[in-house]
Structures are given as C-alpha cells and as structure tokens.
XYZ file of N, CA and C in Angstrom:
477
model
N 116.204 96.018 43.799
C 116.010 95.598 44.544
C 113.761 95.543 43.604
N 113.722 94.265 43.798
C 112.222 94.560 42.713
C 110.968 94.830 43.966
N 109.984 95.556 43.436
C 109.183 95.946 44.575
C 108.615 94.620 44.877
N 108.294 93.615 43.997
C 108.056 92.320 45.385
C 109.266 92.285 46.010
N 109.828 92.273 45.794
C 111.118 91.743 46.736
C 110.775 92.870 48.109
N 110.676 94.399 48.509
C 110.755 94.854 48.929
C 109.093 95.260 49.684
N 108.163 94.597 49.392
C 107.040 94.066 49.201
C 106.719 92.881 50.756
N 107.868 91.630 50.056
C 108.093 91.108 51.152
C 108.667 91.560 52.550
N 110.196 92.071 52.538
C 110.045 92.449 53.092
C 109.989 93.359 54.048
N 108.464 94.127 53.776
C 107.529 94.686 54.794
C 106.581 93.364 55.919
N 106.865 92.282 55.200
C 105.560 91.574 56.226
C 106.242 91.031 57.368
N 105.555 90.244 58.152
C 104.290 90.964 58.628
C 104.409 92.275 59.416
N 103.264 92.863 59.179
C 103.688 94.463 59.531
C 101.573 94.800 60.309
N 101.728 95.686 61.239
C 100.767 95.515 61.725
C 100.808 97.267 62.465
N 99.630 97.847 62.391
C 99.433 99.157 63.121
C 98.135 99.272 63.396
N 98.064 100.490 63.523
C 96.947 101.327 64.295
C 95.730 101.654 62.938
N 94.831 101.260 63.361
C 94.021 100.947 62.144
C 93.319 102.875 61.648
N 93.581 103.222 62.862
C 93.197 104.777 62.831
C 94.096 105.954 63.130
N 94.578 106.710 62.254
C 95.048 108.083 62.702
C 95.074 108.224 64.027
N 96.015 109.228 64.692
C 95.906 109.775 65.666
C 94.945 110.948 65.692
N 95.074 112.048 64.893
C 94.405 112.613 64.441
C 92.842 112.544 64.561
N 92.286 110.926 63.800
C 90.811 110.910 63.689
C 90.800 110.281 64.858
N 91.182 109.646 65.983
C 90.441 109.319 66.395
C 90.417 110.268 67.816
N 91.508 111.237 68.236
C 91.248 112.290 69.071
C 89.996 113.077 68.367
N 89.839 112.914 67.193
C 88.744 114.458 66.657
C 87.357 113.263 67.092
N 87.260 111.996 66.765
C 86.394 111.291 67.058
C 85.652 111.286 68.869
N 86.352 111.481 69.364
C 86.544 111.168 70.898
C 86.041 112.703 71.258
N 86.263 113.905 70.962
C 86.221 115.641 70.839
C 84.238 114.974 70.612
N 84.253 115.075 69.571
C 82.925 114.334 68.818
C 81.338 114.180 69.687
N 82.582 112.826 70.260
C 81.551 111.938 70.993
C 81.120 112.496 72.572
N 82.599 113.376 73.115
C 82.731 113.979 74.438
C 81.248 115.223 74.125
N 81.366 115.876 73.249
C 80.537 117.179 73.056
C 79.072 116.706 72.924
N 78.981 115.196 72.410
C 77.785 115.091 72.263
C 76.960 114.464 73.272
N 77.931 113.541 74.019
C 77.598 113.657 75.637
C 77.141 114.729 76.637
N 78.016 115.341 76.158
C 77.960 116.530 77.580
C 76.742 117.310 76.719
N 76.406 117.687 75.400
C 75.100 118.321 75.236
C 73.848 117.225 75.702
N 73.994 116.009 75.684
C 72.944 115.212 76.068
C 72.532 115.457 77.424
N 73.758 115.604 78.284
C 72.970 115.769 79.779
C 72.881 117.106 80.212
N 73.378 117.823 79.225
C 72.159 119.205 79.303
C 70.869 119.332 79.048
N 71.169 118.526 78.036
C 69.181 118.556 77.730
C 68.661 117.665 78.220
N 68.847 116.995 79.602
C 68.544 115.619 80.325
C 67.159 117.181 81.007
N 67.389 118.803 81.632
C 66.629 119.220 82.296
C 65.755 119.484 81.195
N 65.292 119.617 79.859
C 64.572 120.114 79.097
C 63.232 118.765 79.198
N 64.021 117.716 79.163
C 63.759 116.007 78.396
C 62.720 116.185 79.765
N 63.134 116.199 81.176
C 62.318 115.767 81.713
C 61.055 116.678 82.401
N 60.744 118.183 82.041
C 59.389 118.306 82.044
C 58.318 118.327 80.412
N 59.444 117.579 79.845
C 58.616 117.001 78.486
C 57.543 115.517 79.241
N 58.166 114.753 79.818
C 58.088 113.876 80.436
C 57.647 112.707 79.228
N 58.848 112.542 78.927
C 59.657 111.825 77.847
C 59.075 110.167 78.569
N 58.596 109.323 77.878
C 58.739 107.420 78.293
C 59.783 107.387 78.820
N 59.815 106.144 79.817
C 60.975 105.519 79.919
C 61.838 104.880 78.806
N 60.801 103.923 78.285
C 61.599 103.225 77.422
C 62.394 104.494 76.338
N 62.288 105.616 75.765
C 62.572 106.494 75.413
C 64.020 107.002 76.028
N 63.837 107.025 76.934
C 65.613 107.217 77.532
C 66.334 106.034 77.634
N 65.619 105.388 77.829
C 66.883 103.759 77.691
C 67.372 103.853 75.885
N 66.363 104.136 75.245
C 67.058 103.809 73.933
C 68.109 104.944 73.499
N 67.728 106.483 74.507
C 68.783 107.320 73.921
C 70.099 106.768 74.457
N 70.441 106.251 76.153
C 71.235 105.500 76.788
C 71.509 104.879 75.527
N 71.063 103.575 75.149
C 71.501 102.341 74.251
C 72.704 103.049 73.515
N 71.612 104.034 72.644
C 72.622 104.373 71.255
C 73.419 105.166 71.739
N 74.032 105.999 73.059
C 75.073 106.545 73.496
C 75.871 105.309 73.894
N 75.769 104.443 74.620
C 76.050 103.475 74.741
C 77.180 102.420 73.625
N 76.521 102.456 72.223
C 76.943 101.737 71.031
C 77.728 103.059 70.460
N 77.452 103.804 70.494
C 78.680 105.596 70.358
C 79.796 104.928 70.769
N 79.728 104.876 71.991
C 80.914 104.620 73.284
C 81.738 103.317 72.789
N 80.814 102.237 72.423
C 81.908 101.362 71.930
C 82.222 101.413 70.737
N 81.697 101.994 69.778
C 82.599 102.059 68.911
C 83.418 102.722 68.472
N 83.493 104.008 69.988
C 84.708 104.928 69.495
C 86.081 104.133 70.727
N 85.570 103.027 71.549
C 86.637 101.983 72.427
C 87.341 101.891 71.058
N 86.923 101.065 70.304
C 87.643 100.111 69.218
C 87.594 101.125 67.902
N 87.795 102.058 68.029
C 88.303 103.077 67.311
C 89.905 103.162 67.606
N 89.697 103.371 68.802
C 91.291 103.581 69.913
C 92.208 102.473 69.656
N 90.668 101.419 70.067
C 91.915 99.927 69.953
C 91.970 98.998 68.727
N 91.330 99.712 67.876
C 91.495 98.416 66.146
C 92.919 98.216 65.489
N 93.491 97.420 65.080
C 94.740 97.599 64.439
C 94.571 96.685 63.364
N 95.477 97.039 62.391
C 95.335 96.112 61.266
C 96.980 95.034 60.805
N 96.753 94.256 60.490
C 97.765 93.421 60.064
C 97.824 92.689 59.115
N 98.975 92.634 58.123
C 98.702 92.353 57.219
C 99.974 90.975 57.463
N 99.910 89.812 56.814
C 100.872 88.946 56.711
C 101.277 87.867 55.599
N 101.523 86.620 55.710
C 101.644 85.902 54.300
C 100.701 85.405 53.662
N 99.737 85.291 55.107
C 98.434 84.482 54.613
C 97.192 85.463 54.211
N 97.209 86.673 54.678
C 96.088 87.423 54.858
C 95.984 89.194 55.587
N 94.719 89.327 55.343
C 94.295 91.147 56.145
C 93.717 91.034 57.044
N 94.570 91.061 58.389
C 93.209 91.109 59.758
C 92.859 92.297 60.486
N 91.709 92.738 60.509
C 91.373 93.731 61.020
C 91.140 94.032 62.571
N 90.726 93.775 63.683
C 90.075 93.446 64.939
C 89.469 95.034 64.424
N 88.209 94.705 65.303
C 86.791 95.456 65.358
C 85.968 95.253 66.011
N 84.650 95.843 66.885
C 84.144 95.001 67.452
C 83.261 93.950 66.607
N 83.729 93.465 65.707
C 83.144 92.187 64.906
C 85.045 91.969 64.094
N 86.004 91.161 64.398
C 86.905 91.266 63.468
C 86.680 91.459 61.806
N 87.652 91.374 60.944
C 87.256 91.022 59.995
C 89.088 90.511 58.900
N 88.539 89.648 58.436
C 89.774 88.896 57.980
C 89.557 88.305 56.613
N 90.642 88.220 55.762
C 90.304 87.658 54.231
C 91.750 87.001 54.036
N 91.943 86.413 53.395
C 92.549 85.327 52.666
C 93.283 86.042 51.418
N 94.792 86.391 51.491
C 95.447 86.709 49.512
C 94.995 85.835 49.038
N 94.794 84.061 48.911
C 94.073 83.981 47.924
C 92.286 84.157 47.842
N 91.444 84.578 48.662
C 90.314 85.079 48.669
C 89.955 86.576 48.031
N 90.881 87.110 47.487
C 91.093 88.628 47.209
C 90.665 88.440 45.775
N 89.656 88.579 45.305
C 89.517 89.480 43.172
C 89.926 90.654 42.747
N 89.452 90.814 44.010
C 89.849 92.983 43.449
C 90.618 93.592 44.205
N 91.575 94.317 44.662
C 91.366 95.363 45.733
C 92.323 97.150 45.190
N 91.310 97.986 45.324
C 91.980 98.821 45.414
C 92.370 100.195 46.542
N 93.250 100.460 46.565
C 94.211 101.342 47.803
C 93.095 102.481 47.742
N 92.321 103.264 48.765
C 91.557 104.659 49.014
C 92.158 105.702 49.525
N 92.210 106.118 49.521
C 93.719 107.329 50.355
C 93.358 109.054 49.671
N 92.919 110.074 50.006
C 93.161 111.590 50.199
C 94.217 111.786 50.872
N 95.614 111.838 50.021
C 96.812 112.637 50.273
C 97.359 113.545 51.439
N 96.398 114.459 51.346
C 96.412 115.721 52.076
C 95.581 115.976 52.645
N 94.778 114.853 53.027
C 93.872 114.499 54.248
C 93.356 113.135 54.654
N 94.965 112.692 54.664
C 94.984 111.657 55.840
C 94.808 111.316 57.151
N 94.619 112.665 57.893
C 94.875 113.242 58.909
C 93.268 113.467 59.445
N 92.378 112.923 58.636
C 90.875 113.301 58.819
C 90.439 111.741 58.165
N 90.842 111.615 57.198
C 89.751 110.281 56.510
C 91.221 109.120 56.210
N 90.707 108.039 56.985
C 91.841 107.311 57.243
C 92.385 106.719 55.861
N 93.071 106.439 55.400
C 93.455 105.650 54.076
C 92.980 104.068 54.559
N 92.460 103.101 52.652
C 91.652 101.978 53.343
C 91.929 101.175 52.044
N 92.233 99.806 51.867
C 91.951 98.907 51.456
C 90.990 98.336 51.053
N 90.072 98.693 49.416
C 88.706 97.785 49.779
C 89.063 96.444 48.663
N 88.354 95.499 49.339
C 88.776 94.259 48.607
C 87.491 93.415 48.418
N 87.418 92.965 47.147
C 86.089 91.839 46.957
C 86.752 90.779 47.253
N 86.257 90.118 47.916
C 86.707 88.728 48.103
C 85.612 87.537 47.181
N 85.983 86.714 47.313
C 86.014 85.552 46.354
C 83.811 85.615 46.123
N 83.449 85.522 47.223
C 81.936 85.564 47.608
C 81.219 86.783 47.213
N 81.697 87.677 46.612
C 81.125 89.175 46.148
C 81.090 89.876 47.229
N 81.744 90.081 47.914
C 81.130 90.698 48.977
C 82.253 91.812 49.189
N 82.021 93.283 49.791
C 83.550 94.328 49.773
C 84.096 93.775 51.413
N 85.222 94.050 51.399
C 85.254 94.268 52.954
C 86.123 95.046 53.053
N 86.246 96.647 53.689
C 87.233 97.556 54.150
C 88.220 97.699 55.107
N 89.332 97.868 54.963
C 90.910 97.254 56.329
C 90.900 98.646 56.211
N 90.859 99.751 57.143
C 91.843 101.050 57.245
C 92.805 100.766 58.058
N 94.273 101.909 57.644
C 95.264 101.334 58.227
C 95.691 102.784 58.657
N 96.945 103.137 59.484
C 97.339 104.590 59.803
C 98.621 104.403 59.994
N 99.397 103.191 59.778
C 100.602 102.900 59.795
C 100.900 102.944 58.478
N 102.196 103.337 58.423
C 102.789 103.068 57.310
C 103.527 101.841 55.908
N 104.055 100.986 57.184
C 104.269 99.740 56.526
C 102.918 98.913 55.905
N 101.828 99.057 56.803
C 101.187 98.470 56.037
C 100.172 98.946 55.540
N 100.405 100.006 54.803
C 99.618 101.200 53.367
C 100.848 100.863 52.549
N 102.033 100.705 52.751
C 103.094 100.453 52.029
C 102.919 98.754 51.219
N 101.816 97.739 52.211
C 101.897 96.548 51.896
C 100.435 96.858 50.933
N 99.665 97.317 51.632
C 98.789 97.635 50.956
C 98.637 98.501 49.579
N 99.357 99.553 49.454
C 99.593 100.313 48.014
C 100.319 98.860 46.795
N 101.613 97.884 47.373
C 102.099 97.198 46.579
C 101.111 96.092 45.505
N 99.988 95.503 46.814
C 99.079 94.929 46.105
C 98.196 95.075 45.497
N 97.618 96.704 45.669
C 96.823 96.967 45.050
C 97.428 97.279 43.584
N 98.476 97.677 43.588
C 99.374 98.278 42.196
C 99.744 96.876 41.575
N 100.191 95.632 42.126
C 100.681 94.644 41.304
C 99.549 93.307 41.228
N 99.066 93.593 42.271
C 97.709 92.588 42.488
C 98.259 91.028 42.855
N 99.369 91.287 43.690
C 100.242 90.081 43.661
C 100.616 89.870 44.455
N 99.785 88.868 45.448
C 99.676 88.543 47.099
C 101.293 88.456 47.254
N 101.967 88.667 48.424
C 103.347 88.606 48.565
C 102.926 87.227 49.711
N 102.454 85.820 48.935
C 102.688 84.562 49.982
C 103.389 83.919 51.083
N 104.710 84.592 50.550
C 106.032 83.625 51.261
C 107.086 84.860 51.689
N 107.503 84.322 52.906
C 108.744 85.657 53.158
C 110.117 85.220 51.825
N 110.737 86.096 51.600
C 111.851 85.935 50.976
C 112.561 84.511 51.551
N 112.927 83.731 50.516
C 114.038 82.132 50.682
C 115.071 82.580 51.504
N 114.804 81.610 52.483
C 116.335 81.283 53.136
C 117.372 80.626 52.562
N 118.388 81.023 52.772
C 119.924 80.267 52.425
C 119.674 78.414 52.153
N 119.478 77.712 52.115
C 119.092 76.332 52.574
C 120.366 75.968 53.450
N 120.506 75.287 54.364
C 121.370 75.271 55.385
C 122.187 73.775 54.799
C-alpha cells in the first residue's frame, strides 16, 4: 500500500481540535482566574472603581469564557475538499487553495501543546488548524510530507 492510498483510506476524518489535557488545563486556569477575580472584589469596592471599569473586566472575563467554551466544542475535519475547523469563527480552506503546509508538533509535549497544521492559502494568509485526533493528524502529516492533497476517495470498481 502506498502513502497516497493509506491517506485516502483515512479520508474523511474528524476529531477534537484540542487534546483533553489542554482543555482541562485551560479550564483550570480560567477557573482559578475567575476565583481570584471574585475574591478581589472586596479590594476593588473600597477603591471606588468606576462602573465602566467593572463592566470592562466582566466583558473580558466573558470573552475568555466564550473562547474556553469553543475550545471544548472545536472540531477539525479533513475531507476530499479541504480542511475545516469549527471555532468562534469557522476556519476553512480547500486543498486547491493551499500553496504551502507545515505540520508543527512537539512529540513529547502533545499533551500540553496541540499539534497544528499551518497552511498558506493562495491569498498569502496563514491559517492554523489544530487537531488532537490521530486520523486527522495522519492526514495532516501525509499532506505536509507529500504536498499532494487527497482529492478523491479510492476508485470503486465500475458496475
């Protein structure tokens, strides 16, 4: 079996964008930050902060919580058309638009730093797709190594 055939067998593939350990660590950091934020209100009240300052802090915390929620929901999908990652705003690129791709991951730290595929689209912009799923990462690795998008599934025998 060639590398192209094995990659075609993997398509389509979909999985979590971030490893469970990364999501749990991010949740812990946000929880500790929220805890200390609530505890600090006793010191903020005597300082007579203006209401807009408090609203700004609350808005920032809501944005952090929103990103955390999307970290838990985010999924990466590769298929014969391209790559898609759900996020606060979805990221999508077609294989035909990709001019350069590089897979970045630190093998001993995958539990802490999510592996990612960095692609340069035809317009010159960079897009980053995270993945914790082994099948998605296998497609990423095959594409980064060969530069050949797997546009079609294996040919089925003619009837």
